[in-house]
């Protein structure tokens, strides 16, 4: 297989602009989360949004298609926008002790690929590393991938769908009091 | 060096029923943990999984039993067996998946192959290397001593002298499981949540009965309406924030009307009675209970339970058709496993609503349980300080004020929020650690007339 050097045609330039817009959007979103601006973050979702993190199970190669649970089965997160707003409101109560003192988080987003663009919505895949420390020496690291559907709204983007696939089966952390 | 008395000799000092005090060493001492593995988890009937998780021949689920892991396997004849996940040859796990479906279990080390029934059916080089001198029938996977189901819930024990499952559960344990089974034709929702808390398992168990903590620990969940609280029933609770402000804590009708059941072998139930919970939560969540046949099955007292049943040592039944298993991995590491159930005859909308609430209350992202882990982890950590561990653990609430009524095979108390069930659990825990005969154990865990 050979990879041809792209010539800077107009369509390539257009694709790079879209790629740039999408990446900047994801970085902006990550910055909101790391600064605990949860209500602003939730505002990036459309009213019909679906935010989902399935369970994962160690399965044999032959049964790997059953590795993740599906919507309608048990999950860690299965949220509409109202639930996301409720979670954000909970963090803002001042009595959400799991985040007081607040965790220190860093959302690193990489491998951003636009796998589909119909002009209205984009399917975007990315990898993430979410690093969290708490108190004196608690450390959690979550690595995984996300499948997003982003919608063009006005001059920007909004999240219609986010499915989060963690690279753990038995979670190694005591809770998931954060967003991915 | 002075002679340190063995743990068994110090048990009376570790759990004081008269004063409601515990010695904090029990939450981090390795010797105690080892004794728990042997005398409790090596003998008790332990929950493994639900019948509907392994419906087809060859379906399996790996479950913890104390310090061991067993494979629970659906047999060709429809029965269920469980055996240790360790090859009889050189010890390798014969199955690496958490669940799935197989025709055989083949060890990936040398290829010894076991049937669904755990029998050794294939050994590479049986003739050439072993000269046909290996008796395959002598090397099956090691089976549990007894396995049985109660209304679809699969349990096993490593003790062949253990009483039958139904007798072990008693009226209290059976009632706990009935409170799931009576909701309909219950099936397991695919997917068991599993996560890891840096805590001793006993903190995760006694919290099950603790209706004193939600108003503070889960205050934020009250604030956003996840737990219904009458809006004008917030009172100054005596708690003050770090700025000196009085924290308005929710005050519920349920706080004054708790129904506590204590049972033989250490099973217990604690929490609000249904009538008072209906005042804040409304009657709708309890509609399933008001069918005549369900009311009859639960009984006049069982039907009042709206709190948390717990089957000793580590199986908690929630009010939301879930079952939580607390899995001790070491003195200060415990896994929490969540099994969830739904009525397969319920409408799509009802099933979706049930799952929605299961996902949002408990589990690592659950808006209640998010807050619990750090309390337990920090409590465990402080039991390691040479000075901190000298401070007794207190379970004094309601101590000595509640009369036990014994009817319909249940021993119960009506009281405001209290710590009877926690203390009962530690009392039973202590008796288990002494490793008595089953008859002695039963006698020592017959509830008295007052707590």
Coordinates of C-alpha atoms in Angstrom, one line a residue, chain B:
Chain B
X1 CA 8.8 -10.1 72.5
X2 CA 5.5 -10.4 74.3
X3 CA 3.0 -13.0 73.4
X4 CA 0.3 -11.4 71.4
X5 CA -3.0 -13.2 71.9
X6 CA -4.5 -14.7 68.7
X7 CA -7.4 -12.8 67.1
X8 CA -9.8 -15.5 68.1
X9 CA -9.0 -14.9 71.8
X10 CA -9.6 -11.2 71.4
X11 CA -13.0 -11.4 69.6
X12 CA -15.0 -10.4 72.6
X13 CA -13.0 -7.1 72.8
X14 CA -13.2 -6.5 69.1
X15 CA -17.1 -6.3 69.1
X16 CA -18.8 -5.0 72.2
X17 CA -22.6 -5.4 72.0
X18 CA -23.1 -3.8 75.4
X19 CA -21.5 -0.5 74.5
X20 CA -22.0 -0.6 70.7
X21 CA -18.2 -0.3 70.1
X22 CA -15.9 -2.0 67.6
X23 CA -12.2 -2.2 67.6
X24 CA -11.0 -0.6 64.3
X25 CA -8.3 -3.2 63.8
X26 CA -11.0 -5.5 62.3
X27 CA -11.0 -3.3 59.2
X28 CA -7.3 -3.6 58.2
X29 CA -5.8 -6.6 60.0
X30 CA -4.4 -9.2 57.7
X31 CA -4.8 -12.0 60.2
X32 CA -8.5 -11.2 60.6
X33 CA -9.0 -11.0 56.8
X34 CA -7.4 -14.5 56.4
X35 CA -9.6 -15.8 59.2
X36 CA -12.7 -14.3 57.4
X37 CA -11.7 -16.0 54.2
X38 CA -11.5 -19.4 55.9
X39 CA -14.3 -19.3 58.5
X40 CA -16.8 -17.1 56.7
X41 CA -16.2 -17.3 53.0
X42 CA -15.0 -20.9 53.2
X43 CA -18.3 -22.0 54.8
X44 CA -21.2 -19.6 54.0
X45 CA -23.6 -20.0 51.1
X46 CA -22.4 -17.3 48.7
X47 CA -24.4 -15.7 45.8
X48 CA -22.9 -16.5 42.4
X49 CA -25.3 -15.2 39.8
X50 CA -28.8 -15.4 38.5
X51 CA -30.2 -18.4 36.6
X52 CA -31.1 -16.2 33.6
X53 CA -27.5 -15.0 33.1
X54 CA -26.6 -18.5 31.9
X55 CA -29.7 -19.7 30.1
X56 CA -28.1 -21.9 27.4
X57 CA -26.0 -25.1 27.5
X58 CA -22.4 -24.1 27.9
X59 CA -23.1 -20.6 29.2
X60 CA -20.8 -19.7 32.0
X61 CA -20.2 -16.8 34.5
X62 CA -17.1 -16.4 36.6
X63 CA -18.0 -15.6 40.2
X64 CA -15.9 -14.9 43.3
X65 CA -16.2 -17.2 46.3
X66 CA -13.9 -15.8 49.0
X67 CA -10.3 -15.9 47.9
X68 CA -11.3 -18.2 45.0
X69 CA -13.0 -17.8 41.6
X70 CA -15.5 -20.3 40.3
X71 CA -17.0 -21.0 36.9
X72 CA -20.8 -21.3 37.1
X73 CA -21.8 -23.4 34.1
X74 CA -25.1 -24.5 32.5
X75 CA -25.0 -28.2 32.0
X76 CA -26.3 -30.3 29.1
X77 CA -29.3 -31.4 31.2
X78 CA -30.2 -27.9 32.2
X79 CA -28.7 -28.1 35.7
X80 CA -26.0 -25.8 37.0
X81 CA -22.6 -26.7 38.3
X82 CA -19.8 -24.6 39.7
X83 CA -16.1 -25.5 40.0
X84 CA -12.8 -23.7 40.7
X85 CA -11.3 -22.0 37.8
X86 CA -8.0 -23.7 38.2
X87 CA -6.5 -26.6 36.1
X88 CA -6.1 -29.8 38.0
X89 CA -2.7 -30.2 36.3
X90 CA -0.6 -27.1 37.1
X91 CA -3.1 -24.5 38.3
X92 CA -3.6 -22.2 35.3
X93 CA -7.0 -20.7 35.0
X94 CA -9.0 -22.8 32.5
X95 CA -11.1 -19.9 31.5
X96 CA -9.9 -16.3 30.9
X97 CA -13.3 -14.7 30.0
X98 CA -15.6 -13.2 32.6
X99 CA -18.7 -14.8 30.9
X100 CA -19.6 -16.4 27.6
X101 CA -20.5 -19.7 26.1
X102 CA -18.2 -22.7 25.5
X103 CA -18.3 -26.4 24.6
X104 CA -15.2 -27.2 26.8
X105 CA -12.8 -25.5 29.0
X106 CA -9.3 -26.0 27.6
X107 CA -6.3 -25.0 29.6
X108 CA -4.0 -22.9 27.5
X109 CA -0.9 -24.2 29.3
X110 CA -0.8 -27.9 28.2
X111 CA -4.2 -28.4 26.7
X112 CA -5.9 -30.4 29.4
X113 CA -9.6 -30.2 28.5
X114 CA -12.6 -30.3 30.8
X115 CA -16.2 -30.9 29.9
X116 CA -19.0 -28.6 30.9
X117 CA -19.4 -30.8 34.0
X118 CA -15.8 -30.2 35.0
X119 CA -14.7 -33.8 34.1
X120 CA -11.2 -34.2 32.5
X121 CA -12.0 -35.4 29.0
X122 CA -8.8 -34.7 27.1
X123 CA -5.1 -34.8 27.9
X124 CA -2.6 -34.3 25.0
X125 CA -0.1 -37.2 24.9
X126 CA -2.2 -39.4 27.1
X127 CA -0.8 -42.5 25.5
X128 CA 2.7 -41.3 24.3
X129 CA 3.8 -39.3 27.3
X130 CA 1.7 -40.7 30.1
X131 CA 1.7 -44.3 28.8
X132 CA -2.1 -44.4 29.6
X133 CA -1.3 -44.4 33.3
X134 CA -3.1 -41.2 34.1
X135 CA -6.6 -41.9 35.4
X136 CA -8.6 -39.0 34.0
X137 CA -11.5 -39.6 36.3
X138 CA -9.3 -38.6 39.3
X139 CA -8.5 -35.1 38.0
X140 CA -11.7 -33.2 37.4
X141 CA -12.0 -29.4 38.1
X142 CA -12.6 -29.1 41.9
X143 CA -16.3 -28.7 42.5
X144 CA -18.0 -26.6 45.1
X145 CA -19.4 -28.7 48.0
X146 CA -23.1 -27.7 47.4
X147 CA -24.9 -25.6 44.9
X148 CA -28.6 -24.6 44.9
X149 CA -30.9 -22.0 43.7
X150 CA -33.6 -20.0 45.4
X151 CA -36.1 -18.5 43.0
X152 CA -33.5 -18.2 40.3
X153 CA -30.7 -16.9 42.5
X154 CA -27.7 -19.3 42.4
X155 CA -25.7 -19.9 45.6
X156 CA -22.9 -22.3 46.5
X157 CA -20.8 -23.2 49.5
X158 CA -17.5 -24.9 50.0
X159 CA -18.8 -26.6 53.1
X160 CA -20.5 -29.9 52.6
X161 CA -21.9 -29.8 56.1
X162 CA -23.6 -26.5 55.6
X163 CA -27.4 -26.6 56.1
X164 CA -29.6 -26.5 52.9
X165 CA -29.8 -23.1 51.2
X166 CA -33.4 -22.3 52.2
X167 CA -32.6 -23.1 55.8
X168 CA -29.4 -21.0 55.7
X169 CA -31.3 -18.0 54.2
X170 CA -34.1 -18.4 56.8
X171 CA -37.2 -16.2 56.7
X172 CA -35.1 -13.0 56.6
X173 CA -32.8 -14.0 53.7
X174 CA -35.7 -15.5 51.7
X175 CA -37.7 -12.3 52.2
X176 CA -34.9 -10.3 50.7
X177 CA -34.8 -12.3 47.5
X178 CA -38.6 -12.5 47.4
X179 CA -38.6 -8.7 47.2
X180 CA -37.0 -9.1 43.8
X181 CA -38.7 -12.3 42.6
X182 CA -42.2 -11.1 43.5
X183 CA -42.0 -8.2 41.1
X184 CA -42.8 -10.3 38.1
X185 CA -41.0 -12.7 35.7
X186 CA -37.6 -11.4 36.6
X187 CA -34.6 -11.7 34.4
X188 CA -31.1 -10.4 34.7
X189 CA -30.4 -7.2 32.7
X190 CA -27.3 -8.0 30.5
X191 CA -24.1 -6.6 32.1
X192 CA -22.8 -6.7 35.6
X193 CA -21.2 -3.4 36.8
X194 CA -17.9 -4.1 38.6
X195 CA -15.7 -1.5 40.2
X196 CA -13.0 -1.3 42.9
X197 CA -13.0 0.7 46.1
X198 CA -10.0 1.0 48.4
X199 CA -11.8 -0.2 51.5
X200 CA -12.5 -3.1 53.8
X201 CA -15.5 -5.1 52.7
X202 CA -17.2 -4.6 56.1
X203 CA -17.6 -0.9 55.6
X204 CA -19.4 -1.6 52.4
X205 CA -21.7 -4.0 54.1
X206 CA -22.7 -2.0 57.2
X207 CA -23.4 1.0 55.1
X208 CA -26.3 -1.0 53.5
X209 CA -28.2 -0.6 56.8
X210 CA -27.2 3.0 57.4
X211 CA -30.2 5.3 56.9
X212 CA -28.4 7.9 59.0
X213 CA -25.9 8.8 56.3
X214 CA -28.0 9.7 53.2
X215 CA -29.1 13.1 54.5
X216 CA -25.5 14.2 54.7
X217 CA -23.5 11.9 52.3
X218 CA -26.1 12.1 49.6
X219 CA -27.3 15.7 50.3
X220 CA -26.5 16.7 46.8
X221 CA -28.8 14.0 45.4
X222 CA -31.6 15.3 47.6
X223 CA -30.8 18.9 46.4
X224 CA -31.3 17.9 42.7
X225 CA -34.5 15.9 43.5
X226 CA -33.1 12.4 42.9
X227 CA -34.3 11.4 46.3
X228 CA -37.7 13.0 46.9
X229 CA -37.8 15.1 50.0
X230 CA -40.8 17.4 51.0
X231 CA -39.4 20.8 50.2
X232 CA -40.4 22.5 53.5
X233 CA -39.1 19.6 55.6
X234 CA -35.5 20.7 55.7
X235 CA -34.4 21.3 59.2
X236 CA -31.3 22.5 60.9
X237 CA -29.5 19.3 61.6
X238 CA -26.7 20.4 63.7
X239 CA -24.3 20.1 60.8
X240 CA -22.3 23.2 59.9
X241 CA -20.4 23.8 56.8
X242 CA -16.7 24.9 56.8
X243 CA -17.9 28.5 56.7
X244 CA -20.0 28.0 59.8
X245 CA -23.3 28.0 57.9
X246 CA -26.0 25.6 59.2
X247 CA -26.6 22.8 56.7
X248 CA -30.2 22.4 56.1
X249 CA -30.7 18.6 56.1
X250 CA -33.8 16.9 54.7
X251 CA -36.0 15.4 57.3
X252 CA -38.2 12.6 56.1
X253 CA -41.2 10.7 57.5
X254 CA -39.1 7.6 57.1
X255 CA -36.5 8.8 59.7
X256 CA -38.9 8.1 62.5
X257 CA -40.4 4.8 61.2
X258 CA -37.7 2.2 60.5
X259 CA -38.4 -1.5 60.3
X260 CA -35.4 -3.7 61.3
X261 CA -35.3 -7.4 60.9
X262 CA -32.5 -9.6 62.3
X263 CA -32.1 -13.2 61.4
X264 CA -30.1 -16.3 62.2
X265 CA -26.6 -16.6 60.7
X266 CA -26.4 -12.8 60.5
X267 CA -28.9 -11.8 57.8
X268 CA -30.7 -8.5 58.4
X269 CA -32.9 -5.9 57.0
X270 CA -32.9 -2.2 57.9
X271 CA -34.6 0.9 56.6
X272 CA -37.9 2.7 56.4
X273 CA -41.2 0.9 56.5
X274 CA -43.3 1.1 53.4
X275 CA -46.1 3.2 54.8
X276 CA -43.8 6.0 55.7
X277 CA -41.9 5.8 52.5
X278 CA -45.1 6.1 50.5
X279 CA -45.5 9.6 52.1
X280 CA -42.4 10.9 50.4
X281 CA -42.0 8.6 47.4
X282 CA -45.6 8.2 46.6
X283 CA -47.4 4.8 46.2
X284 CA -46.5 4.3 42.6
X285 CA -43.1 2.5 43.1
X286 CA -44.9 0.0 45.3
X287 CA -47.8 -0.8 43.0
X288 CA -46.4 -4.3 42.3
X289 CA -46.8 -5.2 46.0
X290 CA -50.5 -4.6 46.2
X291 CA -51.5 -7.7 44.2
X292 CA -53.2 -10.1 46.6
X293 CA -50.9 -13.0 45.8
X294 CA -47.8 -10.8 46.4
X295 CA -49.1 -9.5 49.6
X296 CA -49.7 -13.0 50.7
X297 CA -46.3 -14.2 49.8
X298 CA -44.5 -11.3 51.5
X299 CA -46.7 -11.7 54.6
X300 CA -48.0 -9.0 56.9
X301 CA -44.6 -8.0 58.2
X302 CA -42.5 -8.7 55.1
X303 CA -44.8 -6.4 53.2
X304 CA -43.7 -3.5 55.4
X305 CA -40.1 -3.8 54.3
X306 CA -39.0 -0.8 52.2
X307 CA -35.4 -0.7 53.3
X308 CA -32.4 -2.9 52.5
X309 CA -32.2 -6.7 53.1
X310 CA -28.8 -8.2 53.3
X311 CA -27.8 -11.8 53.1
X312 CA -24.8 -12.6 55.2
X313 CA -22.0 -12.1 54.4
X314 CA -22.0 -9.9 51.3
X315 CA -25.3 -9.8 49.3
X316 CA -27.4 -6.7 49.4
X317 CA -30.9 -6.5 47.8
X318 CA -31.9 -2.9 46.9
X319 CA -35.4 -1.5 46.7
X320 CA -34.9 -1.1 42.9
X321 CA -34.6 -4.8 41.9
X322 CA -30.9 -4.9 42.1
X323 CA -28.5 -7.0 44.0
X324 CA -25.1 -5.8 45.0
X325 CA -22.3 -8.2 45.9
X326 CA -19.4 -6.8 48.0
X327 CA -16.3 -8.8 47.0
X328 CA -13.4 -8.8 49.4
X329 CA -10.1 -8.9 47.5
X330 CA -7.7 -7.9 50.3
X331 CA -8.1 -6.2 53.7
X332 CA -8.3 -2.8 52.0
X333 CA -9.6 -3.6 48.5
X334 CA -13.2 -4.5 47.8
X335 CA -14.9 -4.9 44.4
X336 CA -18.6 -3.9 44.1
X337 CA -20.6 -6.0 41.6
X338 CA -24.1 -4.9 40.6
X339 CA -26.6 -7.3 39.2
X340 CA -29.8 -5.7 37.9
X341 CA -33.2 -7.3 37.2
X342 CA -36.3 -6.5 35.2
X343 CA -39.7 -8.0 34.6
X344 CA -39.7 -9.5 31.2
X345 CA -43.5 -9.1 31.0
X346 CA -43.4 -5.4 31.8
X347 CA -44.0 -2.9 29.0
X348 CA -41.1 -1.5 27.1
X349 CA -41.6 1.9 28.9
X350 CA -41.7 0.2 32.3
X351 CA -38.5 -1.7 31.6
X352 CA -36.8 1.4 30.3
X353 CA -37.8 3.4 33.4
X354 CA -36.6 0.7 35.7
X355 CA -33.2 0.5 33.9
X356 CA -32.9 4.3 33.9
X357 CA -33.3 4.4 37.6
X358 CA -31.0 1.5 38.2
X359 CA -28.2 3.3 36.2
X360 CA -28.7 6.6 37.9
X361 CA -28.8 5.6 41.6
X362 CA -26.0 3.1 42.1
X363 CA -22.9 1.9 40.4
X364 CA -19.7 4.0 40.1
X365 CA -21.4 6.7 38.2
X366 CA -24.6 6.4 40.2
X367 CA -25.6 9.7 41.7
X368 CA -25.9 8.1 45.1
X369 CA -23.0 5.7 45.1
X370 CA -20.5 8.3 43.7
X371 CA -20.3 9.7 47.2
X372 CA -20.0 6.5 49.2
X373 CA -16.6 5.1 48.2
X374 CA -14.4 7.9 49.5
X375 CA -16.1 7.7 52.9
X376 CA -15.3 4.0 53.2
X377 CA -11.8 4.4 51.8
X378 CA -10.9 7.2 54.2
X379 CA -12.5 5.3 57.1
X380 CA -10.3 2.2 56.1
X381 CA -7.2 4.3 55.9
X382 CA -7.6 5.7 59.4
X383 CA -7.9 2.3 60.9
X384 CA -4.2 1.8 60.0
X385 CA -2.9 4.6 62.2
X386 CA -1.4 3.3 65.4
X387 CA -3.2 6.0 67.4
X388 CA -6.2 6.4 65.1
X389 CA -7.1 2.7 65.3
X390 CA -7.3 3.0 69.1
X391 CA -10.4 5.2 68.7
X392 CA -13.4 2.9 68.9
X393 CA -15.9 2.6 66.0
X394 CA -19.3 3.6 67.3
X395 CA -22.7 1.9 66.7
X396 CA -24.6 3.3 69.6
X397 CA -27.7 4.7 68.0
X398 CA -30.8 3.3 69.6
X399 CA -28.8 0.9 71.7
X400 CA -30.9 -0.9 74.2
X401 CA -34.1 0.9 73.3
X402 CA -35.8 -1.5 70.9
X403 CA -38.0 -4.5 71.7
X404 CA -37.8 -7.4 69.4
X405 CA -41.1 -8.9 68.2
X406 CA -41.0 -12.5 66.9
X407 CA -43.8 -13.5 64.5
X408 CA -44.0 -15.4 61.2
X409 CA -40.4 -16.6 61.6
X410 CA -39.1 -13.0 61.6
X411 CA -37.6 -11.1 64.5
X412 CA -38.2 -7.4 64.0
X413 CA -38.0 -4.0 65.7
X414 CA -39.9 -0.8 65.0
X415 CA -37.8 2.3 65.8
X416 CA -36.5 5.6 64.5
X417 CA -33.3 5.3 62.5
X418 CA -30.9 3.1 64.5
X419 CA -27.8 1.0 64.2
X420 CA -29.2 -2.3 65.3
X421 CA -28.7 -4.1 62.0
X422 CA -25.1 -3.0 61.8
X423 CA -24.4 -4.2 65.3
X424 CA -26.2 -7.5 64.6
X425 CA -24.1 -8.1 61.5
X426 CA -20.9 -7.5 63.5
X427 CA -22.2 -9.8 66.3
X428 CA -22.8 -12.6 63.7
X429 CA -19.4 -11.8 62.1
X430 CA -17.7 -12.4 65.4
X431 CA -19.5 -15.7 66.0
X432 CA -18.6 -16.9 62.5
X433 CA -14.9 -16.1 63.2
X434 CA -15.0 -18.5 66.2
X435 CA -15.7 -21.3 63.7
X436 CA -18.4 -23.0 65.7
X437 CA -20.5 -26.0 64.4
X438 CA -23.4 -25.0 62.3
X439 CA -25.8 -25.8 65.1
X440 CA -23.8 -23.6 67.6
X441 CA -23.6 -20.9 65.0
X442 CA -27.4 -20.9 64.6
X443 CA -28.0 -20.9 68.3
X444 CA -25.6 -18.0 68.9
X445 CA -27.3 -15.9 66.2
X446 CA -30.9 -16.4 67.4
X447 CA -32.1 -12.8 68.2
X448 CA -32.6 -11.9 71.8
X449 CA -35.7 -9.9 73.0
X450 CA -34.1 -6.5 73.1
X451 CA -31.4 -4.5 71.4

